[in-house]
Each structure stands twice: as C-alpha cells, then as structure tokens.
C-alpha cells in the first residue's frame, strides 16, 4: 500500500480543515484504519513524521485506531469477527463475502488551535 | 503549583490558551480521491466492458490478452444464446514501469493499444487510466482491456472504474498466492489459473490451490487455461462474451 501518499492526503485535508477553523497549529490527528483495508498503521506513522515536517502539523501526536473486520453470515443471519483473512462463520463454517466493517481508512478528528 | 489539585503543572499557561484548542470531528475518507475518479471512469466506460487484469510479473497477462485479441471474434460468437456486433471493437491500455514491449506485442493483433509508462509508480490509478483512455476511440469500443502493472500488492486498492477485475495466477507460482495476497484476491470477480499446460511439470497441486481460493476468495469464478495451447479458453470466452453483451444494457 502507499502509506506515504495516503498520509500526504490526510495531512492536506487536516491542514485545510485547520485553516478553515481559523487555527494555526495541529496538535493531534486521529486516523481510523480498518484491518481489511490493506494499510499498515506502522507505515502510516513513519510516513507522518516525514510529510508533516515543516508544516503546521509538525510535532503533532498521531493516533491510529485499528478498526476490526466484521463480516455477516447470511445463513446464520449474524455478524462475526473473523480471526484472520479467512472469513469463516464460527457457527456454520461458511465463508462470508459480506464485509460490514474494516475496509475504511479515514481522518477521524483533529485537535487544533 | 496548580491551585486545583496541587500538581506541578506550569500554571503560566493561561486557561484561555488551553480553551482555544478545538476538536474537529471529520470522519473523512482518505480513499475518496481515486474512488471519485474511478466513478468518473465508470461513466466513460458505461457502454463497453472494461476489464482490469492483474497478476504478479510473468504470470501470463500479455500472452493471454494477445490470444484473446487475436481470437476476439470467436468471443463474439462464443455464447450461442446471445448475438452482438461482429467484428468486436477492442482497445487496450497497458501499464509498465518502463518499455513498450507489451504494447508492441499487442498492436500486432491490429487493436489500438496505449502504453502507460508509470515510471516509479507500481500500479495504475484511475486518473492515469482516464488520460490514456482519451487516446482511444472509446465511443466505438465494445471491450477495453486494462493490463495493470505486474504486482499483486499495490494495484489492489485502486479502483480503475472497471466492470470486471481478473486476477491471474500461474501454476508455476504454486498454490499459496491467495493466502499471501488476500486483499487483492478478495476483490477479484474471476481468478484465472494460467499456464495449465505446465502443471504436471512443476508439480502444481490443483486441489490445494482451489481450496485456498475458496477460503480467501469464495466470490471469484475460477477459470483454468493455457494461452499457449488454448485449453480452457472456450469457457473463458463465453464468460467474457456474455459480459460484453450485458454491457449494452448497462444503465449510465
């Protein structure tokens, strides 16, 4: 995955929002990373240090919330959290293709001043 | 010392400075940019069948596309229940870091081919595909084949606006690709096991490969074929032929 490019996108969004709110510094950024998104949180953290240098977000705290994958089994009519990349229903062992949570990648919130 | 709880906080920070901190709740999707561009491509491609072909380097994408294009009129007639205009008008966009050897090979089939040299970029994105598509007479095409950069990792996340995403894995790569690259395989509409003429020679464990595909990518149709001997191509052509026909009824 392209964590540097994604982090750059997040930072641009964050700087725009901070400016719109009349703020000059970003103190805190929170990203939500879905476990099925294919993005590696550690690589995002590494990328943040690089791309934030010299910007209003330099030195800000980066919080990465990992969102677990949740699937839905149409036979058992219930959601479950798979243990790994095999989305096997713990009840009937069918493999689910219905992912209800875990694919998102979002800039959740900012703390600015 | 702080007058409230007697901690050693530096009380020279004024409460007005602390109060000036704002918390902005955003919940903004970071993948929106490519997704939006991909939807734009979907609109451009609404009257044709757009296929995104992915695999590791050397799995046989170009050889399969070359054969498919040479036999494209077979595809048009492959499904006897449906008829569609013959000759089949096809166009190709092919991505590689460097060189236009793939484009040269594919142009020998008489089909227009646009080569994208992505430089250091290891995957195709919706905007580069949109730019390349401008060099094709899209309005008169029935089929657009996008041959992605050989890479099972990065292209996974980039929707190009395709109708079908085909992932190739060759028998020479063994049985474990789906387990190792779940993100990509989970986005496949169909998986093509290629080079089946070499299966015995390399000791390919077919049952294991099919089991791994079932565990990781149960949503994918599976085709097993050889682009060199022609084995297995008939059912693949029928699948594509039907998909091309259905595209004529796609709502914009």
mmCIF file of C-alpha atoms in Angstrom:
data_model
loop_
_atom_site.group_PDB
_atom_site.id
_atom_site.type_symbol
_atom_site.label_atom_id
_atom_site.label_comp_id
_atom_site.label_asym_id
_atom_site.label_seq_id
_atom_site.Cartn_x
_atom_site.Cartn_y
_atom_site.Cartn_z
ATOM 1 C CA UNK A 1 0.000 0.000 0.000
ATOM 2 C CA UNK A 2 1.017 3.584 -0.372
ATOM 3 C CA UNK A 3 1.125 4.927 3.103
ATOM 4 C CA UNK A 4 3.195 7.982 2.197
ATOM 5 C CA UNK A 5 0.668 9.088 -0.438
ATOM 6 C CA UNK A 6 -2.232 8.347 1.913
ATOM 7 C CA UNK A 7 -0.556 10.269 4.722
ATOM 8 C CA UNK A 8 0.010 13.199 2.382
ATOM 9 C CA UNK A 9 -3.676 13.159 1.507
ATOM 10 C CA UNK A 10 -4.597 13.053 5.202
ATOM 11 C CA UNK A 11 -2.231 15.886 6.017
ATOM 12 C CA UNK A 12 -3.548 18.099 3.199
ATOM 13 C CA UNK A 13 -7.106 17.516 4.418
ATOM 14 C CA UNK A 14 -6.053 18.242 8.005
ATOM 15 C CA UNK A 15 -4.253 21.476 7.104
ATOM 16 C CA UNK A 16 -7.256 22.656 5.087
ATOM 17 C CA UNK A 17 -9.653 21.947 7.948
ATOM 18 C CA UNK A 18 -7.369 23.651 10.453
ATOM 19 C CA UNK A 19 -7.149 26.732 8.279
ATOM 20 C CA UNK A 20 -10.931 26.791 7.783
ATOM 21 C CA UNK A 21 -11.351 26.667 11.557
ATOM 22 C CA UNK A 22 -9.023 29.642 11.925
ATOM 23 C CA UNK A 23 -6.345 27.566 13.611
ATOM 24 C CA UNK A 24 -2.594 27.800 13.050
ATOM 25 C CA UNK A 25 -1.373 24.580 14.656
ATOM 26 C CA UNK A 26 -2.436 20.956 14.647
ATOM 27 C CA UNK A 27 -1.763 19.227 17.970
ATOM 28 C CA UNK A 28 -3.378 15.869 17.424
ATOM 29 C CA UNK A 29 -4.614 13.790 14.459
ATOM 30 C CA UNK A 30 -6.674 10.644 14.761
ATOM 31 C CA UNK A 31 -6.832 8.169 11.869
ATOM 32 C CA UNK A 32 -9.077 5.114 11.786
ATOM 33 C CA UNK A 33 -7.508 2.196 9.901
ATOM 34 C CA UNK A 34 -9.679 -0.782 9.017
ATOM 35 C CA UNK A 35 -7.999 -4.179 9.376
ATOM 36 C CA UNK A 36 -9.273 -5.215 5.938
ATOM 37 C CA UNK A 37 -8.095 -2.022 4.261
ATOM 38 C CA UNK A 38 -4.637 -3.406 3.492
ATOM 39 C CA UNK A 39 -2.984 -0.375 5.100
ATOM 40 C CA UNK A 40 -0.193 -0.857 7.647
ATOM 41 C CA UNK A 41 -0.546 1.524 10.649
ATOM 42 C CA UNK A 42 3.175 1.489 11.428
ATOM 43 C CA UNK A 43 3.951 2.614 7.884
ATOM 44 C CA UNK A 44 1.433 5.454 8.270
ATOM 45 C CA UNK A 45 3.182 6.594 11.450
ATOM 46 C CA UNK A 46 6.554 6.522 9.726
ATOM 47 C CA UNK A 47 5.157 8.445 6.767
ATOM 48 C CA UNK A 48 3.599 11.064 9.058
ATOM 49 C CA UNK A 49 6.971 12.023 10.531
ATOM 50 C CA UNK A 50 8.268 12.657 7.038
ATOM 51 C CA UNK A 51 5.360 14.512 5.472
ATOM 52 C CA UNK A 52 4.486 16.692 8.485
ATOM 53 C CA UNK A 53 7.977 18.202 8.799
ATOM 54 C CA UNK A 54 7.866 21.959 8.276
ATOM 55 C CA UNK A 55 4.059 22.108 8.351
ATOM 56 C CA UNK A 56 1.577 23.251 10.990
ATOM 57 C CA UNK A 57 1.273 19.587 11.983
ATOM 58 C CA UNK A 58 4.954 19.093 12.780
ATOM 59 C CA UNK A 59 5.297 17.529 16.198
ATOM 60 C CA UNK A 60 1.604 16.680 16.408
ATOM 61 C CA UNK A 61 0.546 13.473 18.056
ATOM 62 C CA UNK A 62 -0.719 10.862 15.590
ATOM 63 C CA UNK A 63 -3.293 8.456 16.976
ATOM 64 C CA UNK A 64 -4.061 5.334 14.939
ATOM 65 C CA UNK A 65 -7.249 3.477 15.808
ATOM 66 C CA UNK A 66 -7.461 -0.008 14.321
ATOM 67 C CA UNK A 67 -10.972 -0.998 13.321
ATOM 68 C CA UNK A 68 -11.592 -4.762 13.384
ATOM 69 C CA UNK A 69 -13.082 -6.567 10.419
ATOM 70 C CA UNK A 70 -16.674 -7.680 10.823
ATOM 71 C CA UNK A 71 -18.498 -9.941 8.372
ATOM 72 C CA UNK A 72 -22.097 -11.030 8.008
ATOM 73 C CA UNK A 73 -23.215 -14.648 7.523
ATOM 74 C CA UNK A 74 -26.468 -14.774 5.505
ATOM 75 C CA UNK A 75 -27.208 -18.339 6.615
ATOM 76 C CA UNK A 76 -26.900 -17.698 10.352
ATOM 77 C CA UNK A 77 -28.082 -14.101 9.963
ATOM 78 C CA UNK A 78 -25.466 -12.749 12.288
ATOM 79 C CA UNK A 79 -22.276 -10.731 12.233
ATOM 80 C CA UNK A 80 -18.949 -12.167 13.306
ATOM 81 C CA UNK A 81 -15.348 -11.068 13.625
ATOM 82 C CA UNK A 82 -13.002 -13.301 11.612
ATOM 83 C CA UNK A 83 -9.724 -14.343 13.214
ATOM 84 C CA UNK A 84 -7.704 -13.743 10.043
ATOM 85 C CA UNK A 85 -8.126 -13.397 6.283
ATOM 86 C CA UNK A 86 -10.392 -16.442 6.049
ATOM 87 C CA UNK A 87 -13.874 -15.041 6.726
ATOM 88 C CA UNK A 88 -15.299 -18.251 8.154
ATOM 89 C CA UNK A 89 -18.535 -18.086 10.123
ATOM 90 C CA UNK A 90 -17.835 -19.580 13.590
ATOM 91 C CA UNK A 91 -21.291 -21.129 13.543
ATOM 92 C CA UNK A 92 -21.667 -22.818 10.153
ATOM 93 C CA UNK A 93 -18.101 -22.539 8.711
ATOM 94 C CA UNK A 94 -19.367 -20.939 5.505
ATOM 95 C CA UNK A 95 -17.000 -18.346 4.061
ATOM 96 C CA UNK A 96 -18.557 -14.888 4.059
ATOM 97 C CA UNK A 97 -18.188 -12.350 1.262
ATOM 98 C CA UNK A 98 -20.218 -9.702 3.087
ATOM 99 C CA UNK A 99 -17.835 -7.333 4.873
ATOM 100 C CA UNK A 100 -19.694 -4.945 7.152
ATOM 101 C CA UNK A 101 -16.721 -3.184 8.767
ATOM 102 C CA UNK A 102 -12.971 -2.961 8.374
ATOM 103 C CA UNK A 103 -12.342 -1.516 4.940
ATOM 104 C CA UNK A 104 -12.410 2.128 5.917
ATOM 105 C CA UNK A 105 -9.484 4.479 6.076
ATOM 106 C CA UNK A 106 -10.395 7.863 7.463
ATOM 107 C CA UNK A 107 -9.145 11.049 9.038
ATOM 108 C CA UNK A 108 -11.376 10.881 12.081
ATOM 109 C CA UNK A 109 -10.593 14.033 14.041
ATOM 110 C CA UNK A 110 -8.131 16.837 14.689
ATOM 111 C CA UNK A 111 -7.201 18.894 17.686
ATOM 112 C CA UNK A 112 -6.151 22.383 16.573
ATOM 113 C CA UNK A 113 -5.567 25.845 17.930
ATOM 114 C CA UNK B 1 1.869 24.509 41.834
ATOM 115 C CA UNK B 2 -1.627 24.171 40.436
ATOM 116 C CA UNK B 3 -4.205 25.607 42.777
ATOM 117 C CA UNK B 4 -6.821 22.996 41.975
ATOM 118 C CA UNK B 5 -5.122 19.657 42.621
ATOM 119 C CA UNK B 6 -1.663 20.795 43.738
ATOM 120 C CA UNK B 7 0.127 19.051 40.817
ATOM 121 C CA UNK B 8 3.318 20.569 39.376
ATOM 122 C CA UNK B 9 1.593 21.903 36.258
ATOM 123 C CA UNK B 10 3.141 25.064 34.875
ATOM 124 C CA UNK B 11 0.354 27.449 35.708
ATOM 125 C CA UNK B 12 1.793 30.125 33.466
ATOM 126 C CA UNK B 13 -0.224 28.562 30.582
ATOM 127 C CA UNK B 14 -3.394 30.628 30.603
ATOM 128 C CA UNK B 15 -6.748 28.940 30.584
ATOM 129 C CA UNK B 16 -7.665 30.976 27.534
ATOM 130 C CA UNK B 17 -4.830 29.336 25.569
ATOM 131 C CA UNK B 18 -5.998 25.889 26.651
ATOM 132 C CA UNK B 19 -9.607 26.747 25.872
ATOM 133 C CA UNK B 20 -8.574 27.804 22.337
ATOM 134 C CA UNK B 21 -7.917 24.150 21.386
ATOM 135 C CA UNK B 22 -10.690 22.945 19.106
ATOM 136 C CA UNK B 23 -11.607 19.351 18.463
ATOM 137 C CA UNK B 24 -12.738 18.879 14.860
ATOM 138 C CA UNK B 25 -14.689 15.689 14.145
ATOM 139 C CA UNK B 26 -14.131 14.975 10.462
ATOM 140 C CA UNK B 27 -14.598 11.276 9.536
ATOM 141 C CA UNK B 28 -13.221 11.965 6.100
ATOM 142 C CA UNK B 29 -12.458 9.034 3.807
ATOM 143 C CA UNK B 30 -8.828 9.064 2.623
ATOM 144 C CA UNK B 31 -9.554 6.898 -0.399
ATOM 145 C CA UNK B 32 -12.140 9.273 -1.844
ATOM 146 C CA UNK B 33 -9.927 10.877 -4.487
ATOM 147 C CA UNK B 34 -9.216 7.743 -6.505
ATOM 148 C CA UNK B 35 -12.707 6.374 -5.864
ATOM 149 C CA UNK B 36 -14.296 9.545 -7.262
ATOM 150 C CA UNK B 37 -12.077 9.399 -10.341
ATOM 151 C CA UNK B 38 -12.915 5.715 -10.748
ATOM 152 C CA UNK B 39 -16.637 6.536 -10.765
ATOM 153 C CA UNK B 40 -15.930 9.109 -13.465
ATOM 154 C CA UNK B 41 -14.229 6.351 -15.482
ATOM 155 C CA UNK B 42 -17.238 4.114 -14.910
ATOM 156 C CA UNK B 43 -19.376 6.740 -16.612
ATOM 157 C CA UNK B 44 -16.951 6.940 -19.553
ATOM 158 C CA UNK B 45 -16.961 3.149 -19.835
ATOM 159 C CA UNK B 46 -20.697 2.636 -19.416
ATOM 160 C CA UNK B 47 -21.348 1.329 -22.920
ATOM 161 C CA UNK B 48 -18.438 -1.095 -23.041
ATOM 162 C CA UNK B 49 -16.941 -3.910 -20.972
ATOM 163 C CA UNK B 50 -13.869 -2.673 -19.075
ATOM 164 C CA UNK B 51 -11.591 -5.336 -17.637
ATOM 165 C CA UNK B 52 -8.699 -4.778 -15.196
ATOM 166 C CA UNK B 53 -6.200 -7.655 -15.437
ATOM 167 C CA UNK B 54 -3.791 -8.116 -12.544
ATOM 168 C CA UNK B 55 -1.121 -10.608 -11.579
ATOM 169 C CA UNK B 56 2.450 -10.861 -10.444
ATOM 170 C CA UNK B 57 5.081 -10.198 -13.139
ATOM 171 C CA UNK B 58 5.353 -13.089 -15.598
ATOM 172 C CA UNK B 59 2.050 -14.850 -14.854
ATOM 173 C CA UNK B 60 0.974 -14.522 -18.469
ATOM 174 C CA UNK B 61 -1.223 -11.423 -18.699
ATOM 175 C CA UNK B 62 0.133 -10.191 -22.028
ATOM 176 C CA UNK B 63 0.136 -13.635 -23.631
ATOM 177 C CA UNK B 64 -3.491 -14.171 -22.616
ATOM 178 C CA UNK B 65 -4.542 -10.719 -23.795
ATOM 179 C CA UNK B 66 -2.685 -11.269 -27.083
ATOM 180 C CA UNK B 67 -4.507 -14.546 -27.702
ATOM 181 C CA UNK B 68 -7.840 -13.127 -26.625
ATOM 182 C CA UNK B 69 -7.465 -10.212 -29.037
ATOM 183 C CA UNK B 70 -6.383 -12.440 -31.929
ATOM 184 C CA UNK B 71 -9.484 -14.575 -31.313
ATOM 185 C CA UNK B 72 -11.822 -11.750 -30.375
ATOM 186 C CA UNK B 73 -14.389 -12.648 -32.971
ATOM 187 C CA UNK B 74 -14.552 -16.166 -31.526
ATOM 188 C CA UNK B 75 -15.533 -14.461 -28.313
ATOM 189 C CA UNK B 76 -18.271 -12.576 -30.075
ATOM 190 C CA UNK B 77 -19.770 -15.847 -31.222
ATOM 191 C CA UNK B 78 -18.896 -17.898 -28.147
ATOM 192 C CA UNK B 79 -22.271 -17.666 -26.443
ATOM 193 C CA UNK B 80 -24.852 -19.046 -28.876
ATOM 194 C CA UNK B 81 -27.734 -17.628 -26.859
ATOM 195 C CA UNK B 82 -26.658 -14.072 -27.499
ATOM 196 C CA UNK B 83 -25.520 -12.199 -30.540
ATOM 197 C CA UNK B 84 -23.636 -8.985 -30.677
ATOM 198 C CA UNK B 85 -21.947 -6.896 -33.328
ATOM 199 C CA UNK B 86 -19.079 -8.513 -35.160
ATOM 200 C CA UNK B 87 -16.310 -7.507 -35.538
ATOM 201 C CA UNK B 88 -15.664 -6.861 -31.877
ATOM 202 C CA UNK B 89 -14.009 -3.477 -31.391
ATOM 203 C CA UNK B 90 -11.411 -3.653 -28.654
ATOM 204 C CA UNK B 91 -8.868 -1.277 -27.158
ATOM 205 C CA UNK B 92 -6.078 -1.833 -24.677
ATOM 206 C CA UNK B 93 -4.342 0.211 -22.014
ATOM 207 C CA UNK B 94 -1.202 -1.439 -20.674
ATOM 208 C CA UNK B 95 0.867 -0.262 -17.733
ATOM 209 C CA UNK B 96 4.518 -0.990 -17.108
ATOM 210 C CA UNK B 97 7.222 0.897 -15.247
ATOM 211 C CA UNK B 98 9.231 1.135 -18.428
ATOM 212 C CA UNK B 99 9.384 -0.134 -22.023
ATOM 213 C CA UNK B 100 6.619 -0.526 -24.565
ATOM 214 C CA UNK B 101 7.309 -4.156 -25.449
ATOM 215 C CA UNK B 102 3.876 -5.257 -24.251
ATOM 216 C CA UNK B 103 2.175 -2.592 -26.362
ATOM 217 C CA UNK B 104 4.191 -3.629 -29.424
ATOM 218 C CA UNK B 105 3.189 -7.278 -28.991
ATOM 219 C CA UNK B 106 -0.456 -6.392 -28.561
ATOM 220 C CA UNK B 107 -0.554 -3.990 -31.525
ATOM 221 C CA UNK B 108 0.306 -6.949 -33.761
ATOM 222 C CA UNK B 109 -3.290 -8.077 -33.244
ATOM 223 C CA UNK B 110 -4.495 -4.929 -35.045
ATOM 224 C CA UNK B 111 -6.056 -3.447 -31.935
ATOM 225 C CA UNK B 112 -5.241 0.096 -30.721
ATOM 226 C CA UNK B 113 -3.005 -0.022 -27.643
ATOM 227 C CA UNK B 114 -1.973 2.792 -25.326
ATOM 228 C CA UNK B 115 1.123 2.138 -23.232
ATOM 229 C CA UNK B 116 1.389 3.911 -19.887
ATOM 230 C CA UNK B 117 4.924 4.091 -18.546
ATOM 231 C CA UNK B 118 4.302 4.682 -14.899
ATOM 232 C CA UNK B 119 7.901 5.480 -14.015
ATOM 233 C CA UNK B 120 8.303 4.642 -10.346
ATOM 234 C CA UNK B 121 4.584 4.098 -9.808
ATOM 235 C CA UNK B 122 3.974 0.410 -9.244
ATOM 236 C CA UNK B 123 0.258 0.391 -10.017
ATOM 237 C CA UNK B 124 -2.259 2.083 -12.259
ATOM 238 C CA UNK B 125 -4.655 4.670 -10.862
ATOM 239 C CA UNK B 126 -7.962 5.966 -12.130
ATOM 240 C CA UNK B 127 -6.543 9.286 -13.357
ATOM 241 C CA UNK B 128 -3.716 7.771 -15.441
ATOM 242 C CA UNK B 129 -6.212 5.346 -16.981
ATOM 243 C CA UNK B 130 -8.598 8.219 -17.771
ATOM 244 C CA UNK B 131 -5.800 10.105 -19.531
ATOM 245 C CA UNK B 132 -4.767 7.037 -21.534
ATOM 246 C CA UNK B 133 -8.381 6.321 -22.474
ATOM 247 C CA UNK B 134 -8.558 9.716 -24.183
ATOM 248 C CA UNK B 135 -6.203 8.323 -26.812
ATOM 249 C CA UNK B 136 -8.708 5.602 -27.727
ATOM 250 C CA UNK B 137 -11.938 5.922 -29.691
ATOM 251 C CA UNK B 138 -13.927 4.858 -26.609
ATOM 252 C CA UNK B 139 -17.320 5.604 -28.110
ATOM 253 C CA UNK B 140 -16.842 2.866 -30.689
ATOM 254 C CA UNK B 141 -15.357 0.197 -28.457
ATOM 255 C CA UNK B 142 -17.144 -2.864 -27.072
ATOM 256 C CA UNK B 143 -14.232 -4.008 -24.941
ATOM 257 C CA UNK B 144 -11.496 -2.162 -23.052
ATOM 258 C CA UNK B 145 -8.723 -4.259 -21.574
ATOM 259 C CA UNK B 146 -6.552 -2.638 -18.921
ATOM 260 C CA UNK B 147 -3.430 -4.671 -18.284
ATOM 261 C CA UNK B 148 -2.150 -3.497 -14.923
ATOM 262 C CA UNK B 149 1.462 -3.353 -13.784
ATOM 263 C CA UNK B 150 2.693 -6.793 -12.715
ATOM 264 C CA UNK B 151 2.212 -6.522 -8.961
ATOM 265 C CA UNK B 152 -0.081 -8.330 -6.522
ATOM 266 C CA UNK B 153 0.196 -5.733 -3.759
ATOM 267 C CA UNK B 154 -0.395 -2.128 -4.749
ATOM 268 C CA UNK B 155 -2.961 -2.303 -7.549
ATOM 269 C CA UNK B 156 -5.440 -3.926 -5.155
ATOM 270 C CA UNK B 157 -6.631 -0.682 -3.609
ATOM 271 C CA UNK B 158 -7.029 1.287 -6.819
ATOM 272 C CA UNK B 159 -10.398 1.046 -8.485
ATOM 273 C CA UNK B 160 -9.905 1.980 -12.142
ATOM 274 C CA UNK B 161 -13.606 2.084 -12.987
ATOM 275 C CA UNK B 162 -13.569 -1.441 -14.388
ATOM 276 C CA UNK B 163 -16.561 -3.786 -14.697
ATOM 277 C CA UNK B 164 -14.531 -6.916 -14.121
ATOM 278 C CA UNK B 165 -11.365 -7.432 -12.150
ATOM 279 C CA UNK B 166 -9.485 -10.538 -13.288
ATOM 280 C CA UNK B 167 -6.587 -11.865 -11.247
ATOM 281 C CA UNK B 168 -4.171 -14.303 -12.884
ATOM 282 C CA UNK B 169 -2.042 -16.771 -11.024
ATOM 283 C CA UNK B 170 0.117 -19.202 -12.969
ATOM 284 C CA UNK B 171 0.708 -22.830 -11.997
ATOM 285 C CA UNK B 172 4.425 -22.015 -11.843
ATOM 286 C CA UNK B 173 3.759 -19.729 -8.848
ATOM 287 C CA UNK B 174 2.474 -22.537 -6.662
ATOM 288 C CA UNK B 175 -0.708 -22.785 -4.633
ATOM 289 C CA UNK B 176 -0.238 -20.105 -1.990
ATOM 290 C CA UNK B 177 -0.823 -16.823 -3.803
ATOM 291 C CA UNK B 178 -4.379 -16.324 -2.452
ATOM 292 C CA UNK B 179 -3.192 -16.819 1.130
ATOM 293 C CA UNK B 180 -0.310 -14.408 0.665
ATOM 294 C CA UNK B 181 -2.229 -11.663 -1.133
ATOM 295 C CA UNK B 182 -5.721 -11.788 0.366
ATOM 296 C CA UNK B 183 -6.504 -8.111 -0.168
ATOM 297 C CA UNK B 184 -6.221 -8.445 -3.933
ATOM 298 C CA UNK B 185 -7.862 -11.844 -4.299
ATOM 299 C CA UNK B 186 -10.860 -10.671 -2.292
ATOM 300 C CA UNK B 187 -11.547 -8.026 -4.939
ATOM 301 C CA UNK B 188 -11.452 -10.423 -7.896
ATOM 302 C CA UNK B 189 -14.569 -11.179 -9.962
ATOM 303 C CA UNK B 190 -12.694 -14.061 -11.547
ATOM 304 C CA UNK B 191 -9.396 -15.798 -10.952
ATOM 305 C CA UNK B 192 -7.589 -17.327 -13.905
ATOM 306 C CA UNK B 193 -5.178 -20.157 -13.213
ATOM 307 C CA UNK B 194 -2.838 -19.828 -16.193
ATOM 308 C CA UNK B 195 -0.155 -21.954 -17.889
ATOM 309 C CA UNK B 196 -2.008 -25.179 -17.023
ATOM 310 C CA UNK B 197 -0.017 -26.971 -19.732
ATOM 311 C CA UNK B 198 2.943 -26.767 -17.319
ATOM 312 C CA UNK B 199 1.052 -28.003 -14.249
ATOM 313 C CA UNK B 200 2.432 -31.555 -14.158
ATOM 314 C CA UNK B 201 5.948 -30.405 -14.940
ATOM 315 C CA UNK B 202 6.035 -28.122 -11.894
ATOM 316 C CA UNK B 203 4.047 -30.355 -9.570
ATOM 317 C CA UNK B 204 1.177 -27.913 -9.235
ATOM 318 C CA UNK B 205 -1.245 -29.040 -6.517
ATOM 319 C CA UNK B 206 -4.547 -28.108 -8.080
ATOM 320 C CA UNK B 207 -6.798 -29.190 -5.192
ATOM 321 C CA UNK B 208 -4.796 -27.112 -2.746
ATOM 322 C CA UNK B 209 -4.916 -24.042 -4.997
ATOM 323 C CA UNK B 210 -8.679 -24.383 -5.399
ATOM 324 C CA UNK B 211 -9.095 -24.829 -1.646
ATOM 325 C CA UNK B 212 -7.057 -21.687 -0.956
ATOM 326 C CA UNK B 213 -9.143 -19.762 -3.459
ATOM 327 C CA UNK B 214 -12.315 -20.988 -1.776
ATOM 328 C CA UNK B 215 -11.061 -19.882 1.655
ATOM 329 C CA UNK B 216 -9.857 -16.432 0.626
ATOM 330 C CA UNK B 217 -11.932 -15.552 -2.441
ATOM 331 C CA UNK B 218 -15.173 -17.564 -2.485
ATOM 332 C CA UNK B 219 -16.789 -14.819 -4.570
ATOM 333 C CA UNK B 220 -14.492 -15.404 -7.563
ATOM 334 C CA UNK B 221 -15.300 -17.512 -10.612
ATOM 335 C CA UNK B 222 -12.353 -19.725 -11.494
ATOM 336 C CA UNK B 223 -11.002 -20.407 -14.979
ATOM 337 C CA UNK B 224 -8.127 -22.765 -15.684
ATOM 338 C CA UNK B 225 -6.463 -22.287 -19.013
ATOM 339 C CA UNK B 226 -3.389 -22.169 -21.166
ATOM 340 C CA UNK B 227 -2.998 -19.217 -23.505
ATOM 341 C CA UNK B 228 -0.369 -21.149 -25.454
ATOM 342 C CA UNK B 229 -2.238 -24.448 -26.062
ATOM 343 C CA UNK B 230 -5.737 -22.961 -25.983
ATOM 344 C CA UNK B 231 -7.012 -25.391 -23.345
ATOM 345 C CA UNK B 232 -9.788 -23.873 -21.216
ATOM 346 C CA UNK B 233 -10.218 -20.751 -23.346
ATOM 347 C CA UNK B 234 -13.698 -21.621 -24.604
ATOM 348 C CA UNK B 235 -15.460 -21.180 -21.263
ATOM 349 C CA UNK B 236 -13.451 -18.018 -20.538
ATOM 350 C CA UNK B 237 -14.503 -16.555 -23.900
ATOM 351 C CA UNK B 238 -18.123 -17.468 -23.171
ATOM 352 C CA UNK B 239 -17.929 -15.615 -19.862
ATOM 353 C CA UNK B 240 -16.455 -12.511 -21.474
ATOM 354 C CA UNK B 241 -18.813 -12.708 -24.430
ATOM 355 C CA UNK B 242 -21.828 -12.744 -22.136
ATOM 356 C CA UNK B 243 -20.405 -9.861 -20.110
ATOM 357 C CA UNK B 244 -19.859 -7.799 -23.273
ATOM 358 C CA UNK B 245 -23.429 -8.459 -24.334
ATOM 359 C CA UNK B 246 -24.762 -7.433 -20.907
ATOM 360 C CA UNK B 247 -22.848 -4.168 -21.080
ATOM 361 C CA UNK B 248 -25.057 -2.990 -23.863
ATOM 362 C CA UNK B 249 -27.838 -2.843 -21.271
ATOM 363 C CA UNK B 250 -25.791 -1.071 -18.589
ATOM 364 C CA UNK B 251 -27.578 1.917 -17.142
ATOM 365 C CA UNK B 252 -25.394 5.051 -17.269
#
